[in-house]
Coordinates of C-alpha atoms and ligand atoms in Angstrom, one line a residue:
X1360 CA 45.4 -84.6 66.5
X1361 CA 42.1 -82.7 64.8
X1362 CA 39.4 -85.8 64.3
X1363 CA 36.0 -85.3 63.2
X1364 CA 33.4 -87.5 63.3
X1365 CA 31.3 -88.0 61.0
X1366 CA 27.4 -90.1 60.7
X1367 CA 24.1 -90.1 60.8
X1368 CA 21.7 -89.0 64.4
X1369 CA 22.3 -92.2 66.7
X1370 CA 25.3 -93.8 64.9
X1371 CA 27.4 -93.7 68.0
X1372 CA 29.5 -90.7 67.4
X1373 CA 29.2 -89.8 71.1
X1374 CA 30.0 -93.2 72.3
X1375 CA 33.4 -93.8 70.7
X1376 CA 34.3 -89.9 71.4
X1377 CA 34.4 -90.5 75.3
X1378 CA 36.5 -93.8 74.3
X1379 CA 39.0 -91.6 72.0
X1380 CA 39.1 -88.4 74.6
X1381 CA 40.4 -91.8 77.2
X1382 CA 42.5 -93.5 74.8
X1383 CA 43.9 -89.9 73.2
X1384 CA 43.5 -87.1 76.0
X1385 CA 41.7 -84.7 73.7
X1386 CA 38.9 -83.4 74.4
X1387 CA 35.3 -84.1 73.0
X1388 CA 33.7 -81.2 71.2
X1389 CA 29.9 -81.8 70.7
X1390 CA 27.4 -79.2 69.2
X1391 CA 24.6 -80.7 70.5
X1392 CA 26.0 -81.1 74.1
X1393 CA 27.0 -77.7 74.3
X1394 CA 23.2 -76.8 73.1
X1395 CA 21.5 -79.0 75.6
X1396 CA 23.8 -77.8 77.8
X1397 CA 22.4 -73.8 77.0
X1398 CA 19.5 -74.6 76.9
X1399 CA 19.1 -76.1 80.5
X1400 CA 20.9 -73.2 81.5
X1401 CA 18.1 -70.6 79.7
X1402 CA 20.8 -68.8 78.2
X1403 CA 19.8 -66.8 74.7
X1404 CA 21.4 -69.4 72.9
X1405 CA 20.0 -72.3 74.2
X1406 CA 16.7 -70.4 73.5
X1407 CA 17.5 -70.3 69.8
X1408 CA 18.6 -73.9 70.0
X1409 CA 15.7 -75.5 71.6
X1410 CA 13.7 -74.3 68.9
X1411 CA 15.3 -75.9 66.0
X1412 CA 16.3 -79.1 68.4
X1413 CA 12.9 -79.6 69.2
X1414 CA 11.9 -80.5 65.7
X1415 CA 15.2 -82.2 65.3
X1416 CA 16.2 -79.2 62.7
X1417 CA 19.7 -77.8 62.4
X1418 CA 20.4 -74.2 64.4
X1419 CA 21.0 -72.2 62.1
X1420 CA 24.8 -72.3 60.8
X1421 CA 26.1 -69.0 62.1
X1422 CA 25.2 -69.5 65.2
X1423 CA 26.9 -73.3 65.5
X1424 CA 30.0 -72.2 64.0
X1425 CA 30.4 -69.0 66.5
X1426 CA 30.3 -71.3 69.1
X1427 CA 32.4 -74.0 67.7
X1428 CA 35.0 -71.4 66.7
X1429 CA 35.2 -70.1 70.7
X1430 CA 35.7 -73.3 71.8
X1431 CA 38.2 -74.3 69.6
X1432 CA 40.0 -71.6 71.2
X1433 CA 40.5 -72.8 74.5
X1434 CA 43.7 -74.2 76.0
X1435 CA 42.6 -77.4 76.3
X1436 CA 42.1 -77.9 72.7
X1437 CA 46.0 -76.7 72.2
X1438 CA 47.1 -80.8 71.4
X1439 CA 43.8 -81.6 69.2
X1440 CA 40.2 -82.1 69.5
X1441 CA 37.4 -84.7 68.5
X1442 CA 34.3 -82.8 66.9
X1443 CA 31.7 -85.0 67.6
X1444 CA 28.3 -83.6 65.4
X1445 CA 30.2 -80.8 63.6
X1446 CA 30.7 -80.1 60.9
X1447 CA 26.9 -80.7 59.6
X1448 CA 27.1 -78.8 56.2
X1449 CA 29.1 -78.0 53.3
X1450 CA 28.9 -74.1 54.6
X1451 CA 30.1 -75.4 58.7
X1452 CA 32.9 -77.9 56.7
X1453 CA 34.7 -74.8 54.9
X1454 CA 34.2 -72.4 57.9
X1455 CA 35.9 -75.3 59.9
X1456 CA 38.6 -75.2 57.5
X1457 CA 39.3 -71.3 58.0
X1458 CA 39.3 -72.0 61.8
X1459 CA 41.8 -74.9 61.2
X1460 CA 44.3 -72.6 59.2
X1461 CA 43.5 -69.6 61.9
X1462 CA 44.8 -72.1 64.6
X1463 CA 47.2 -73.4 62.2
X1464 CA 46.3 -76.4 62.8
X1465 CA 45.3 -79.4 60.2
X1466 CA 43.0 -81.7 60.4
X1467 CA 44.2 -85.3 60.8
X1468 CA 41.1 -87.1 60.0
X1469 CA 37.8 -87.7 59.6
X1470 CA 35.9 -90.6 60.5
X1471 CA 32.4 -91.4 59.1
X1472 CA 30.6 -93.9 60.9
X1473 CA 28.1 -95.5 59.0
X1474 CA 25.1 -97.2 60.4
X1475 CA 22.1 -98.2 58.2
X1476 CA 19.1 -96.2 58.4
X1477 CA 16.9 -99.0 59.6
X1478 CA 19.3 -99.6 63.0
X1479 CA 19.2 -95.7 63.9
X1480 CA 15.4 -95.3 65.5
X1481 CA 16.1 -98.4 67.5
X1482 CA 19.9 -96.9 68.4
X1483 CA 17.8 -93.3 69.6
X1484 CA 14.8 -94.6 71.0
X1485 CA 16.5 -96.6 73.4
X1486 CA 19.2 -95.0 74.3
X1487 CA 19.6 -93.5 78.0
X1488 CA 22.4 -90.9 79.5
X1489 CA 23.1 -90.2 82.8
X1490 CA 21.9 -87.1 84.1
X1491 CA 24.9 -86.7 86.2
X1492 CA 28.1 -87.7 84.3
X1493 CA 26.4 -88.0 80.7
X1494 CA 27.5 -91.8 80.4
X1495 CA 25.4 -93.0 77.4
X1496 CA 23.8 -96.5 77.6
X1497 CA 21.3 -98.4 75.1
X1498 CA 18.6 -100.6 76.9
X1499 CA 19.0 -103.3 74.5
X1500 CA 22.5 -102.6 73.1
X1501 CA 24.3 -101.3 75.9
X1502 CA 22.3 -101.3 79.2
X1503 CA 23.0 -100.4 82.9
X1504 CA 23.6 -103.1 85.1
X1505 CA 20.6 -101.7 87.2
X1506 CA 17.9 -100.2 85.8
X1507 CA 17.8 -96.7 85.2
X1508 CA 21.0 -96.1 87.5
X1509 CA 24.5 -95.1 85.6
X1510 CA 27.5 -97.6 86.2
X1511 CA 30.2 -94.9 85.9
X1512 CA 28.2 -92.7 89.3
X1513 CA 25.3 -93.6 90.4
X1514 CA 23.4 -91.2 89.3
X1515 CA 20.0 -91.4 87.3
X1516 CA 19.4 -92.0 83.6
X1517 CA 17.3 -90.0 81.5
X1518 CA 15.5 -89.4 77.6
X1519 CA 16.7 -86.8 75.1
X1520 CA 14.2 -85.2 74.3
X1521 CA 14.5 -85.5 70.8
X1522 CA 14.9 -89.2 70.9
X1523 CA 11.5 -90.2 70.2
X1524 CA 10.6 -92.3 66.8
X1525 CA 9.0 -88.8 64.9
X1526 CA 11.7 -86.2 65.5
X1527 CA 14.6 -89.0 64.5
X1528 CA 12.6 -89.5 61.4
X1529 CA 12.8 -85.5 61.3
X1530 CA 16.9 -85.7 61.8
X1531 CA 17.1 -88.5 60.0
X1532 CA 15.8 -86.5 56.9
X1533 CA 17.6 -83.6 57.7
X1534 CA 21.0 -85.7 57.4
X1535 CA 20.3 -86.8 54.0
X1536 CA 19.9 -83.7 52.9
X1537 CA 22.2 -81.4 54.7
X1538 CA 25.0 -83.9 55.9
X1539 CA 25.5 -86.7 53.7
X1540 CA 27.1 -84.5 51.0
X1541 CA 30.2 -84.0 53.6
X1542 CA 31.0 -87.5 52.8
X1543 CA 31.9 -86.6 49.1
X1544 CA 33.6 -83.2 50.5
X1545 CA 36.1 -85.2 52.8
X1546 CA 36.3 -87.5 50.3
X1547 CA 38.1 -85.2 48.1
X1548 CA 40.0 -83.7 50.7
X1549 CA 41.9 -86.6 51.7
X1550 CA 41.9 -88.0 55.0
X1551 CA 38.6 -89.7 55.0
X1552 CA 37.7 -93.5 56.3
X1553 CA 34.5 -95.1 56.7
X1554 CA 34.2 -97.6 59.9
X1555 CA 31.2 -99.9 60.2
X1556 CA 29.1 -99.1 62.8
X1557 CA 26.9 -101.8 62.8
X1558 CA 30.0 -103.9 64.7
X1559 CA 30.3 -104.1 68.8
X1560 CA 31.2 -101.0 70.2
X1561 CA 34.4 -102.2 71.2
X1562 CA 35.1 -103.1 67.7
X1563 CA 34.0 -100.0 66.6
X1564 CA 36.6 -98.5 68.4
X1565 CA 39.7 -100.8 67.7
X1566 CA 39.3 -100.2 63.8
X1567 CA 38.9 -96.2 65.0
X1568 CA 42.6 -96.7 66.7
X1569 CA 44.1 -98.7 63.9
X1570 CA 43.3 -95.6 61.6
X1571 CA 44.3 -93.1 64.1
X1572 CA 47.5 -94.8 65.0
X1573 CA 49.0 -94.0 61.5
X1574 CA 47.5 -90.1 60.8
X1575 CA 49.7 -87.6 61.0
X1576 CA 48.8 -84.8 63.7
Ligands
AP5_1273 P1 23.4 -84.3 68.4 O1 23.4 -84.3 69.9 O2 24.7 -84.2 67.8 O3 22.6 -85.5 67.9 P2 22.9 -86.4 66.6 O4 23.8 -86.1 65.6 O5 21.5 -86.6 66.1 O6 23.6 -87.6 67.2 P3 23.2 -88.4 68.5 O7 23.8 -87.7 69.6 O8 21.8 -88.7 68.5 O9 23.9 -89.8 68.2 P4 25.4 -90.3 68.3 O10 26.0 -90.6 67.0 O11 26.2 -89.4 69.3 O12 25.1 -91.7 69.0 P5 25.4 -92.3 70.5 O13 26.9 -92.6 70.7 O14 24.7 -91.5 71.5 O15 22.5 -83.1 67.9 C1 21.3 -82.8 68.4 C2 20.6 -81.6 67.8 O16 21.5 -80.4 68.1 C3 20.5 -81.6 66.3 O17 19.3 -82.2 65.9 C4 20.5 -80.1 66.0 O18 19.3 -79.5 66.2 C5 21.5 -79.5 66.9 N1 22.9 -79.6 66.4 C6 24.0 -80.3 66.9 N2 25.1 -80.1 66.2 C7 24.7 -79.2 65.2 C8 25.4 -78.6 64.1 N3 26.7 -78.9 63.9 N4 24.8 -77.7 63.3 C9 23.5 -77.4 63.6 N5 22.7 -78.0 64.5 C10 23.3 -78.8 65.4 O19 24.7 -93.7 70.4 C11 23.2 -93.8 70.2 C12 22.7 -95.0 70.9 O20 23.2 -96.2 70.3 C13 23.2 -95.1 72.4 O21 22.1 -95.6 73.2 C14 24.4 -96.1 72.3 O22 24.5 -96.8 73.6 C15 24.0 -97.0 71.2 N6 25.2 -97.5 70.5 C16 26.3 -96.8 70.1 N7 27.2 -97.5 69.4 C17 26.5 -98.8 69.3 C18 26.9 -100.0 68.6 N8 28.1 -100.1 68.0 N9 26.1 -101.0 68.6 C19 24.9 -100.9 69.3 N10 24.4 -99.8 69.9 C20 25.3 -98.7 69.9
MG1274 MG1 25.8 -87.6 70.3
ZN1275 ZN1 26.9 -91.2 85.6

């Protein structure tokens, strides 16, 4: 099964992928983990990426979809995938779609989750991830049962750096303008469903299942 999901910076995409990768056993391809992940390593990429991340602007698209494009490759993408962040443009969707026929694979479907723009500095500013397994909590939605310590290991929580109220004003703006039109692009193509995101998180990932039980792979 090929599942993208779709919404705005903070709308839970990463949340319900970790649920989906346990209920489905695909794995969870995020472009902005595998840049945080480069750039702690100091590796050229994650040089170009911190730039643009800083400010909460895209990387530039050539660079996303090179990477995107490697990983896809990988054996453990063979039975499907959940992209988690990409695509974020028109240009990223249609590359996506040349990778998809490469593979020959199609894509099953794409799930926008939308949250009102309102909710999504709250959703940022508060959220925490564990340094150590990258379990995301939310200090008011979502929090560890002790403060500042992960459930899942132990290990100690920590900020994004981008997840202060200026840059997610910055991302926010950059969604509507560079994202948002995917939603009409999907739309055309088929296989598209919006899921409410404003709902529990365990609700949030019921109404994912019901749509994913009946897509084709
Ligand atoms: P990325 O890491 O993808 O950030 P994002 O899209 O801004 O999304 P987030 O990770 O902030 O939110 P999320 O939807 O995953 O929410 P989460 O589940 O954590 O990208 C970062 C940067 O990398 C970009 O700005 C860009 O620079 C670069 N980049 C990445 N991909 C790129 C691409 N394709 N092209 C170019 N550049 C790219 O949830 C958020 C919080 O809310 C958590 O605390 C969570 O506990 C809580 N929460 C979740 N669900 C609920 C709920 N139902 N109710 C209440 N709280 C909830
Ligand atoms: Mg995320
Ligand atoms: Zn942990």
């Amino acid at each position: 099964m090929q599942i993208i999901l779709m919404g705005p910076p903070g709308a839970g995409k990463g949340t319900q992928a970790a649920e989906l990768v346990k209920k489905f056993g695909i794995p969870q391809i995020s472009t902005g983990d595998m840049f945080r992940a480069a750039v702690n390593e100091g590796t050229e990429l994650g040089k170009k990426a911190a730039e643009c991340m800083k400010t909460g602007a895209l990387v530039p698209d050539e660079v996303t979809v090179g990477i995107v494009k490697e990983r896809l490759s990988k054996a453990d993408c063979a039975k499907g995938f959940i992209l988690d962040g990409f695509p974020r443009t028109v240009d990223q969707a249609d590359s996506l779609n040349k990778i998809l026929a490469d593979l020959g694979k199609n894509l099953s479907a794409v799930l926008n989750i939308h949250v009102p723009a309102e909710d999504l500095i709250e959703r940022a500013v508060g959220r925490r991830i564990c340094k150590n397994c990258g379990s995301t909590y939310h200090v008011k939605f979502n929090p560890s049962h002790k403060e500042n310590i992960c459930d899942n290991c132990g290990g100690e929580l920590f900020q994004r750096a981008d997840d202060n109220e200026e840059t997610m004003k910055n991302r926010l703006s950059v969604y509507e303008n560079s994202t948002r039109p995917l939603i009409e692009y999907y739309k055309k193509a088929g296989k598209y469903t919006e899921i409410d995101g404003r709902q529990a998180i365990g609700k949030v990932t019921e109404e994912m299942e019901k749509v994913l039980s009946s897509v084709e792979d």
